Short mmCIF file of C-alpha atoms and ligand atoms in Angstrom, two decimals:
data_model
loop_
_atom_site.label_atom_id
_atom_site.label_comp_id
_atom_site.label_asym_id
_atom_site.label_seq_id
_atom_site.Cartn_x
_atom_site.Cartn_y
_atom_site.Cartn_z
CA MET V 1 -142.63 159.57 233.18
CA ASN V 2 -145.11 159.16 230.95
CA GLN V 3 -144.60 155.39 230.20
CA SER V 4 -146.85 153.19 228.73
CA ARG V 5 -148.21 150.21 231.08
CA ILE V 6 -149.24 148.41 228.28
CA ALA V 7 -146.73 145.80 226.66
CA PRO V 8 -145.25 147.09 223.18
CA ARG V 9 -146.05 143.63 222.34
CA VAL V 10 -150.05 144.25 222.50
CA SER V 11 -149.85 148.06 221.69
CA ARG V 12 -148.94 146.83 218.34
CA ILE V 13 -151.87 145.10 217.44
CA LYS V 14 -155.50 146.15 217.98
CA PRO V 15 -158.87 144.83 218.41
CA SER V 16 -161.00 142.49 215.96
CA PRO V 17 -162.56 145.27 213.23
CA SER V 18 -165.29 142.19 212.70
CA THR V 19 -165.91 142.96 216.16
CA ALA V 20 -165.89 146.37 216.31
CA ALA V 21 -168.21 146.63 213.53
CA ALA V 22 -170.72 144.42 214.92
CA ASP V 23 -170.23 146.71 218.79
CA ARG V 24 -171.29 149.69 216.80
CA ALA V 25 -173.79 148.12 214.57
CA ASN V 26 -175.25 147.18 218.50
CA GLU V 27 -174.72 149.99 219.94
CA LEU V 28 -176.81 151.91 217.10
CA ARG V 29 -179.66 149.54 217.99
CA ARG V 30 -179.65 150.32 221.64
CA GLU V 31 -179.84 154.21 220.41
CA GLY V 32 -182.89 152.88 218.44
CA LYS V 33 -181.99 152.70 214.90
CA SER V 34 -183.03 149.72 213.05
CA ILE V 35 -179.93 148.04 211.90
CA VAL V 36 -179.61 145.24 209.83
CA SER V 37 -176.42 143.21 210.62
CA LEU V 38 -174.66 141.57 208.33
CA VAL V 39 -171.49 140.81 210.17
CA VAL V 40 -170.69 138.48 212.62
CA GLY V 41 -169.08 135.02 211.15
CA GLU V 42 -171.06 132.57 212.83
CA PRO V 43 -173.91 130.36 212.03
CA ASP V 44 -177.12 131.12 212.51
CA PHE V 45 -178.20 128.17 213.53
CA ASP V 46 -178.30 126.04 216.81
CA THR V 47 -176.09 123.32 218.22
CA PRO V 48 -177.97 120.19 217.14
CA PRO V 49 -179.66 118.06 219.76
CA HIS V 50 -177.51 115.18 219.85
CA ILE V 51 -174.48 116.68 220.26
CA ARG V 52 -176.00 119.08 223.37
CA GLN V 53 -177.15 116.17 225.03
CA ALA V 54 -173.64 114.21 224.85
CA ALA V 55 -172.67 117.64 226.77
CA ALA V 56 -175.12 117.01 229.31
CA TYR V 57 -174.90 113.26 229.81
CA ALA V 58 -171.12 114.28 230.31
CA ILE V 59 -171.45 116.57 232.67
CA GLU V 60 -173.19 114.38 234.69
CA HIS V 61 -171.01 111.73 234.20
CA GLY V 62 -167.12 113.14 235.62
CA ALA V 63 -166.06 116.06 232.82
CA THR V 64 -166.05 118.31 235.44
CA ARG V 65 -162.19 117.91 235.94
CA TYR V 66 -159.06 118.54 233.89
CA THR V 67 -158.50 116.51 231.14
CA ALA V 68 -155.21 115.81 229.48
CA MET V 69 -153.28 118.29 228.33
CA LEU V 70 -153.65 117.49 224.95
CA GLY V 71 -157.43 116.82 225.29
CA THR V 72 -159.18 113.19 225.61
CA PRO V 73 -158.32 110.11 224.14
CA GLU V 74 -161.80 109.82 223.12
CA LEU V 75 -161.96 113.55 221.55
CA ARG V 76 -158.38 113.15 219.83
CA GLN V 77 -159.27 110.25 218.51
CA ALA V 78 -162.56 111.44 217.17
CA ILE V 79 -160.41 114.15 215.42
CA ALA V 80 -157.78 110.88 214.20
CA ALA V 81 -161.08 109.21 212.70
CA LYS V 82 -162.48 112.46 210.89
CA LEU V 83 -159.34 113.41 209.41
CA ALA V 84 -159.09 109.51 207.72
CA ARG V 85 -162.27 109.67 207.04
CA GLU V 86 -162.75 112.76 205.30
CA ASN V 87 -159.53 113.70 204.22
CA GLY V 88 -157.51 110.52 204.18
CA LEU V 89 -155.03 111.77 206.26
CA THR V 90 -153.30 109.57 209.23
CA TYR V 91 -152.33 111.01 212.77
CA ALA V 92 -151.50 109.39 216.09
CA LEU V 93 -152.57 110.83 219.49
CA ASN V 94 -150.07 112.52 220.26
CA GLU V 95 -150.08 114.21 216.90
CA ILE V 96 -153.29 115.87 217.61
CA ILE V 97 -153.90 118.55 220.40
CA ALA V 98 -157.09 120.11 221.49
CA THR V 99 -157.03 123.78 221.48
CA ASN V 100 -159.93 126.50 222.76
CA GLY V 101 -161.24 126.63 219.37
CA ALA V 102 -159.78 127.28 215.97
CA LYS V 103 -158.20 130.86 217.02
CA SER V 104 -156.53 129.51 219.69
CA ALA V 105 -155.31 126.72 217.74
CA VAL V 106 -153.61 129.21 215.17
CA TYR V 107 -151.84 131.58 217.70
CA ASN V 108 -150.75 128.79 219.79
CA ALA V 109 -149.03 127.11 216.57
CA LEU V 110 -147.42 130.73 215.26
CA ALA V 111 -146.62 130.90 219.17
CA ALA V 112 -144.78 128.07 218.98
CA THR V 113 -142.63 128.37 216.09
CA LEU V 114 -141.68 132.12 215.59
CA GLU V 115 -138.85 133.74 215.95
CA PRO V 116 -138.32 137.39 216.37
CA GLY V 117 -138.05 138.84 212.68
CA ASP V 118 -139.73 135.46 211.19
CA GLU V 119 -142.01 136.13 208.41
CA VAL V 120 -145.41 134.68 207.73
CA ILE V 121 -146.75 134.69 204.51
CA ILE V 122 -150.36 135.29 204.53
CA PRO V 123 -152.54 135.51 201.29
CA ALA V 124 -154.71 138.91 201.18
CA PRO V 125 -157.82 139.21 201.94
CA TYR V 126 -157.06 137.06 205.23
CA TRP V 127 -159.07 136.61 208.42
CA VAL V 128 -158.57 139.71 210.11
CA SER V 129 -157.13 138.10 213.15
CA TYR V 130 -153.62 136.52 211.00
CA PRO V 131 -151.54 139.58 210.90
CA ASP V 132 -151.69 140.52 214.44
CA MET V 133 -151.33 136.99 215.53
CA VAL V 134 -148.21 137.03 213.73
CA LEU V 135 -147.61 140.60 215.36
CA VAL V 136 -147.72 140.06 219.08
CA ASN V 137 -145.87 136.87 218.41
CA ASP V 138 -142.98 138.80 217.40
CA GLY V 139 -143.09 138.14 213.67
CA VAL V 140 -143.60 139.64 210.67
CA PRO V 141 -146.27 139.35 208.84
CA VAL V 142 -146.24 139.21 204.81
CA THR V 143 -149.03 140.17 203.09
CA VAL V 144 -149.62 138.97 199.43
CA ALA V 145 -152.19 140.58 197.74
CA CYS V 146 -154.47 138.18 195.38
CA PRO V 147 -156.68 140.46 193.49
CA GLU V 148 -160.35 139.21 192.21
CA HIS V 149 -159.15 138.30 188.98
CA GLN V 150 -157.10 135.77 190.31
CA GLY V 151 -160.03 134.34 192.26
CA PHE V 152 -158.47 135.87 195.73
CA LYS V 153 -155.78 133.09 195.45
CA LEU V 154 -152.44 132.65 195.70
CA THR V 155 -150.09 131.90 192.27
CA PRO V 156 -147.34 129.57 192.34
CA ALA V 157 -145.21 132.77 190.93
CA GLN V 158 -146.17 135.01 193.85
CA LEU V 159 -145.78 132.53 196.58
CA GLU V 160 -142.00 132.11 195.31
CA ALA V 161 -141.40 135.32 195.11
CA ALA V 162 -142.59 136.25 198.57
CA ILE V 163 -140.22 133.25 199.97
CA THR V 164 -137.12 135.06 201.49
CA PRO V 165 -134.85 133.61 203.99
CA LYS V 166 -136.27 134.78 206.95
CA THR V 167 -139.70 133.04 205.99
CA ARG V 168 -140.84 131.01 208.70
CA CYS V 169 -144.44 129.99 207.64
CA LEU V 170 -147.11 130.14 204.70
CA LEU V 171 -150.40 130.53 206.41
CA ILE V 172 -153.36 129.63 204.32
CA ASN V 173 -157.22 129.83 204.69
CA SER V 174 -159.61 127.44 202.50
CA PRO V 175 -162.24 128.06 201.93
CA SER V 176 -161.42 131.60 202.51
CA ASN V 177 -162.68 134.10 205.30
CA PRO V 178 -164.06 136.53 203.71
CA THR V 179 -163.98 135.48 199.96
CA GLY V 180 -164.96 131.91 200.22
CA ALA V 181 -162.29 130.92 197.63
CA ALA V 182 -161.05 127.48 197.83
CA TYR V 183 -158.03 126.03 196.51
CA THR V 184 -158.10 123.06 193.84
CA ALA V 185 -156.05 120.10 194.17
CA GLU V 186 -154.17 121.09 190.92
CA GLU V 187 -153.49 124.77 192.70
CA TYR V 188 -152.63 122.82 195.74
CA LEU V 189 -150.31 120.66 193.65
CA ALA V 190 -148.68 124.24 192.30
CA LEU V 191 -148.13 125.73 195.30
CA ALA V 192 -146.37 122.57 196.65
CA GLU V 193 -143.72 122.68 194.08
CA VAL V 194 -142.95 125.87 194.83
CA LEU V 195 -142.87 124.56 198.80
CA ALA V 196 -140.90 121.93 197.84
CA ARG V 197 -137.85 123.71 196.92
CA HIS V 198 -137.88 125.70 200.53
CA PRO V 199 -137.78 123.38 202.91
CA ARG V 200 -137.27 125.45 206.18
CA VAL V 201 -140.87 127.02 205.22
CA LEU V 202 -143.63 125.54 207.56
CA VAL V 203 -147.34 125.30 206.58
CA ILE V 204 -150.40 126.24 208.19
CA THR V 205 -153.86 125.64 206.96
CA ASP V 206 -156.72 126.73 208.26
CA ASP V 207 -159.31 124.32 207.13
CA ILE V 208 -162.36 125.46 209.26
CA TYR V 209 -165.05 126.14 206.39
CA GLU V 210 -163.94 123.14 204.67
CA HIS V 211 -167.65 121.47 205.14
CA ILE V 212 -169.56 124.72 204.02
CA ARG V 213 -168.91 124.15 200.24
CA PHE V 214 -171.73 125.66 197.54
CA ASP V 215 -170.71 122.97 194.95
CA GLY V 216 -170.95 120.02 196.16
CA LYS V 217 -167.00 119.56 195.86
CA GLN V 218 -165.44 118.22 198.80
CA THR V 219 -162.59 120.65 199.71
CA PRO V 220 -158.64 118.86 198.66
CA HIS V 221 -156.57 118.98 201.94
CA LEU V 222 -153.23 120.09 201.09
CA LEU V 223 -151.35 117.36 202.46
CA ALA V 224 -153.88 115.01 200.59
CA VAL V 225 -152.36 116.40 197.63
CA ALA V 226 -148.73 116.85 198.69
CA PRO V 227 -148.34 114.54 201.40
CA GLU V 228 -144.49 115.26 201.44
CA LEU V 229 -145.67 118.27 203.18
CA ARG V 230 -146.99 116.66 206.60
CA ASP V 231 -143.29 116.82 208.07
CA ARG V 232 -143.73 120.37 208.44
CA THR V 233 -147.36 121.08 208.43
CA LEU V 234 -149.64 121.89 210.84
CA ALA V 235 -153.40 121.44 209.79
CA ILE V 236 -156.11 123.43 211.90
CA ASN V 237 -159.80 122.98 212.20
CA GLY V 238 -162.32 122.35 214.56
CA VAL V 239 -166.22 122.37 215.19
CA SER V 240 -167.45 126.20 215.22
CA LYS V 241 -167.94 126.54 211.81
CA THR V 242 -169.34 123.05 210.55
CA TYR V 243 -171.52 122.06 213.76
CA ALA V 244 -172.64 125.88 214.63
CA MET V 245 -170.40 125.35 218.23
CA THR V 246 -169.03 128.51 218.38
CA GLY V 247 -169.71 129.02 221.84
CA TRP V 248 -167.97 125.57 222.62
CA ARG V 249 -164.97 126.78 222.13
CA ILE V 250 -163.15 123.16 220.52
CA GLY V 251 -160.30 123.49 217.99
CA TRP V 252 -157.49 121.27 217.21
CA VAL V 253 -154.03 120.86 215.58
CA ALA V 254 -152.88 117.99 213.85
CA GLY V 255 -149.25 117.84 212.95
CA PRO V 256 -145.78 116.06 213.24
CA ARG V 257 -144.88 115.05 216.80
CA ASP V 258 -141.85 117.87 217.63
CA LEU V 259 -144.30 120.93 216.88
CA ILE V 260 -147.67 119.38 218.66
CA GLN V 261 -145.28 118.65 221.56
CA ALA V 262 -144.18 122.40 221.80
CA ILE V 263 -147.32 123.71 221.59
CA GLU V 264 -148.73 121.42 224.20
CA THR V 265 -145.88 123.00 226.44
CA LEU V 266 -147.15 126.61 225.73
CA LEU V 267 -150.65 125.35 226.50
CA SER V 268 -149.75 123.71 229.55
CA GLN V 269 -147.84 127.19 230.92
CA SER V 270 -151.25 129.50 229.66
CA ALA V 271 -154.56 128.52 229.12
CA GLY V 272 -153.97 124.56 230.25
CA ASN V 273 -156.76 121.54 228.31
CA CYS V 274 -159.94 123.30 226.46
CA CYS V 275 -163.05 122.53 228.55
CA ALA V 276 -163.93 119.10 229.44
CA ALA V 277 -167.51 119.04 228.60
CA SER V 278 -166.88 120.87 225.48
CA GLN V 279 -164.32 117.94 224.34
CA ALA V 280 -167.33 115.75 224.92
CA ALA V 281 -169.57 117.57 222.97
CA ALA V 282 -167.20 117.87 219.96
CA ALA V 283 -166.66 114.15 220.00
CA ALA V 284 -169.93 113.35 219.68
CA ALA V 285 -170.17 116.08 216.74
CA LEU V 286 -167.55 114.44 215.13
CA ASN V 287 -168.87 110.90 215.59
CA GLY V 288 -172.14 111.19 215.23
CA GLU V 289 -174.77 112.07 212.44
CA GLN V 290 -173.85 114.34 210.08
CA SER V 291 -176.91 115.55 208.16
CA PHE V 292 -176.86 118.49 210.29
CA ILE V 293 -173.78 119.68 207.93
CA GLY V 294 -175.54 119.34 204.48
CA GLU V 295 -179.00 120.90 205.77
CA CYS V 296 -177.33 124.35 206.75
CA VAL V 297 -174.74 124.14 203.77
CA ALA V 298 -178.58 123.88 201.35
CA LYS V 299 -179.63 127.12 203.27
CA TYR V 300 -176.35 128.93 202.96
CA ARG V 301 -176.41 127.71 199.18
CA GLN V 302 -179.85 129.67 198.65
CA ARG V 303 -178.72 132.57 200.79
CA ARG V 304 -175.42 132.74 198.65
CA ASP V 305 -177.66 132.79 195.37
CA ARG V 306 -180.03 135.32 196.17
CA THR V 307 -177.78 137.59 198.06
CA ALA V 308 -175.29 137.40 194.93
CA GLN V 309 -177.83 137.99 192.59
CA ARG V 310 -179.35 140.85 194.28
CA ILE V 311 -175.56 142.63 194.58
CA ASN V 312 -175.10 142.01 191.08
CA ALA V 313 -178.01 143.61 190.25
CA ILE V 314 -176.94 147.08 191.70
CA PRO V 315 -175.24 149.34 189.65
CA GLY V 316 -171.97 149.90 191.35
CA LEU V 317 -171.40 146.35 193.00
CA SER V 318 -170.24 143.26 192.43
CA CYS V 319 -169.45 139.90 193.74
CA LEU V 320 -167.98 137.13 192.64
CA MET V 321 -169.74 133.42 193.78
CA PRO V 322 -168.06 132.16 196.43
CA ASP V 323 -167.20 128.45 196.58
CA GLY V 324 -167.71 127.91 200.08
CA ALA V 325 -168.07 129.76 203.68
CA PHE V 326 -170.53 132.08 204.32
CA TYR V 327 -169.60 135.76 203.05
CA LEU V 328 -169.73 137.46 200.07
CA TYR V 329 -166.82 140.12 199.36
CA VAL V 330 -167.92 142.50 197.71
CA ASN V 331 -166.77 144.78 194.88
CA CYS V 332 -167.30 148.38 195.54
CA ALA V 333 -164.74 150.40 193.34
CA LYS V 334 -167.40 151.65 191.43
CA LEU V 335 -168.52 153.62 194.30
CA ILE V 336 -165.54 155.23 195.22
CA GLY V 337 -165.34 159.21 194.23
CA LYS V 338 -168.85 159.15 194.50
CA SER V 339 -171.07 161.56 196.42
CA THR V 340 -173.31 161.53 199.41
CA ARG V 341 -176.43 163.54 199.44
CA GLU V 342 -174.78 166.04 202.05
CA GLY V 343 -171.91 166.19 199.47
CA LYS V 344 -169.38 163.47 201.07
CA ARG V 345 -166.73 162.10 198.93
CA LEU V 346 -166.42 158.27 199.20
CA VAL V 347 -162.71 157.49 199.54
CA THR V 348 -162.09 154.56 200.84
CA ASP V 349 -164.08 150.95 201.33
CA GLU V 350 -164.18 152.51 205.28
CA ASP V 351 -166.49 155.35 204.02
CA VAL V 352 -168.24 152.95 201.94
CA ALA V 353 -168.93 150.94 205.29
CA MET V 354 -169.63 154.10 207.26
CA TYR V 355 -172.22 155.38 204.03
CA LEU V 356 -174.20 151.29 204.52
CA LEU V 357 -174.65 152.04 208.25
CA GLU V 358 -175.42 155.73 208.67
CA HIS V 359 -177.88 155.95 205.77
CA ALA V 360 -178.91 152.67 205.39
CA GLY V 361 -178.82 151.09 208.88
CA VAL V 362 -176.21 148.20 207.47
CA ALA V 363 -173.47 146.85 209.07
CA VAL V 364 -170.88 145.32 206.92
CA VAL V 365 -167.40 145.54 207.17
CA ALA V 366 -164.75 147.06 205.36
CA GLY V 367 -162.47 145.29 203.15
CA SER V 368 -159.55 147.56 204.50
CA ALA V 369 -160.14 144.85 207.60
CA TYR V 370 -159.09 141.70 205.80
CA GLY V 371 -156.08 143.64 203.42
CA LEU V 372 -157.93 143.96 200.66
CA SER V 373 -159.69 147.24 199.04
CA PRO V 374 -161.88 148.44 198.02
CA TYR V 375 -164.29 145.70 199.03
CA PHE V 376 -166.71 145.51 201.59
CA ARG V 377 -167.83 141.89 203.42
CA ILE V 378 -171.42 140.59 204.04
CA SER V 379 -172.08 137.56 206.69
CA ILE V 380 -175.11 135.48 204.86
CA ALA V 381 -174.94 133.14 208.06
CA THR V 382 -178.70 135.18 208.80
CA SER V 383 -182.07 134.48 207.66
CA ILE V 384 -182.58 135.33 204.11
CA GLU V 385 -185.49 138.14 205.27
CA THR V 386 -182.92 139.24 207.21
CA LEU V 387 -180.55 139.55 204.05
CA MET V 388 -183.07 140.49 201.30
CA GLU V 389 -184.14 143.75 204.31
CA GLY V 390 -180.01 144.28 203.61
CA MET V 391 -180.81 144.13 200.16
CA ASP V 392 -183.50 146.58 199.48
CA ARG V 393 -181.91 149.07 201.80
CA ILE V 394 -178.32 148.46 200.03
CA GLU V 395 -180.44 149.09 196.81
CA ARG V 396 -181.92 152.36 198.05
CA VAL V 397 -178.83 154.01 199.27
CA VAL V 398 -176.22 153.52 196.75
CA ALA V 399 -178.54 154.61 194.11
CA GLU V 400 -179.05 157.98 196.41
CA LEU V 401 -174.73 158.71 195.68
CA ALA V 402 -173.81 160.99 192.83
C1 LIG C 1 -160.30 131.95 208.82
C2 LIG C 1 -160.89 131.76 210.41
N1 LIG C 1 -160.28 130.62 210.77
C3 LIG C 1 -160.47 130.55 212.39
C4 LIG C 1 -161.89 131.37 213.13
C5 LIG C 1 -161.91 130.86 214.64
O1 LIG C 1 -162.65 129.91 214.77
P1 LIG C 1 -163.09 129.26 216.36
O2 LIG C 1 -164.23 130.08 216.52
O3 LIG C 1 -162.99 127.44 216.37
O4 LIG C 1 -161.57 129.72 217.18
C6 LIG C 1 -162.25 131.95 212.53
C7 LIG C 1 -163.63 132.37 212.89
O5 LIG C 1 -164.22 133.30 212.61
C8 LIG C 1 -161.62 132.29 210.64
O6 LIG C 1 -163.12 132.98 210.10
#
């Protein structure tokens, strides 16, 4: 008998390609190769001291036990205040649940709402985890290619065409990983007009990069533009990217009570509440001094400007200026069909990424992981020196292609 011990729902999915790329870069480093890794999507800054101190204080003063399943009242109060202050949205404390990072928030939002066969519309390029999260929950990811000439954004006509009687949910991420594209209030309004014709469709907004904006603009929230969607929208966010708190694992979902309660039930039978000390740290982040955000964004902006300028000066490569997040999504269409010195033809963006890794020692993630090729993603959440070294190397090996 050759029956797999692994559940089919798990066999359907794969480990995150960005983690795989980071692992490969580390492996080559251990072998003694000089590797410039432009893979990871986490701030290279430390969590600000006042947040770390709040956690230390909380640990010394009893934050060592289970908390309410929804999260501590203090944290939910801080989230509610943030949503009111920054997004103009009003949520009661029982309409908010704290989760183990925004990743768990998206996963559990899907797990709580999908029936087998339900379709989830995912604009591509997308964050690598979305389709697999849908698949593992017996849903069907419906990816819609949003090409560069439309700013990598979903148009109302595309949304209308993608909706079927089986559509359960639209998953929208702005600013986006991997493109940095951010929807304007007008663009949201036009998408909301389509959604108005399809009242069964839920919306999940992944707002994790909302504060990483380069144009000085505030990221509009879909619900501030289209409040009529409130009863069918789950608004997801967290502290990971904004406050350099990826290791603390605090995200949240805000939404109508019945859906929040469903997520609460699910989490109460799986993960339980999230870390008590991290909840205290997240509350301190949301309630405290916010100047850290502007300082980080200024650094990201400088890196974006210099790196994009370098990319756009390399014959065969180009990239749009991202509105936000900390990535460049680099178009490598002109490298496809070229050959390496060893005579290997580059056929896919995975070949391009592999070429950059093997010949230049630069690790990037191929666009195929994000559902739109031929591109590769560069993370700018690293020092300007590392980025410039990466650009020098990429420039050199791209010039060697014939
Ligand atoms: C679009 C998007 N959503 C969610 C997350 C996960 O955030 P967290 O670390 O809070 O789980 C990431 C992390 O890379 C992301 O890029």
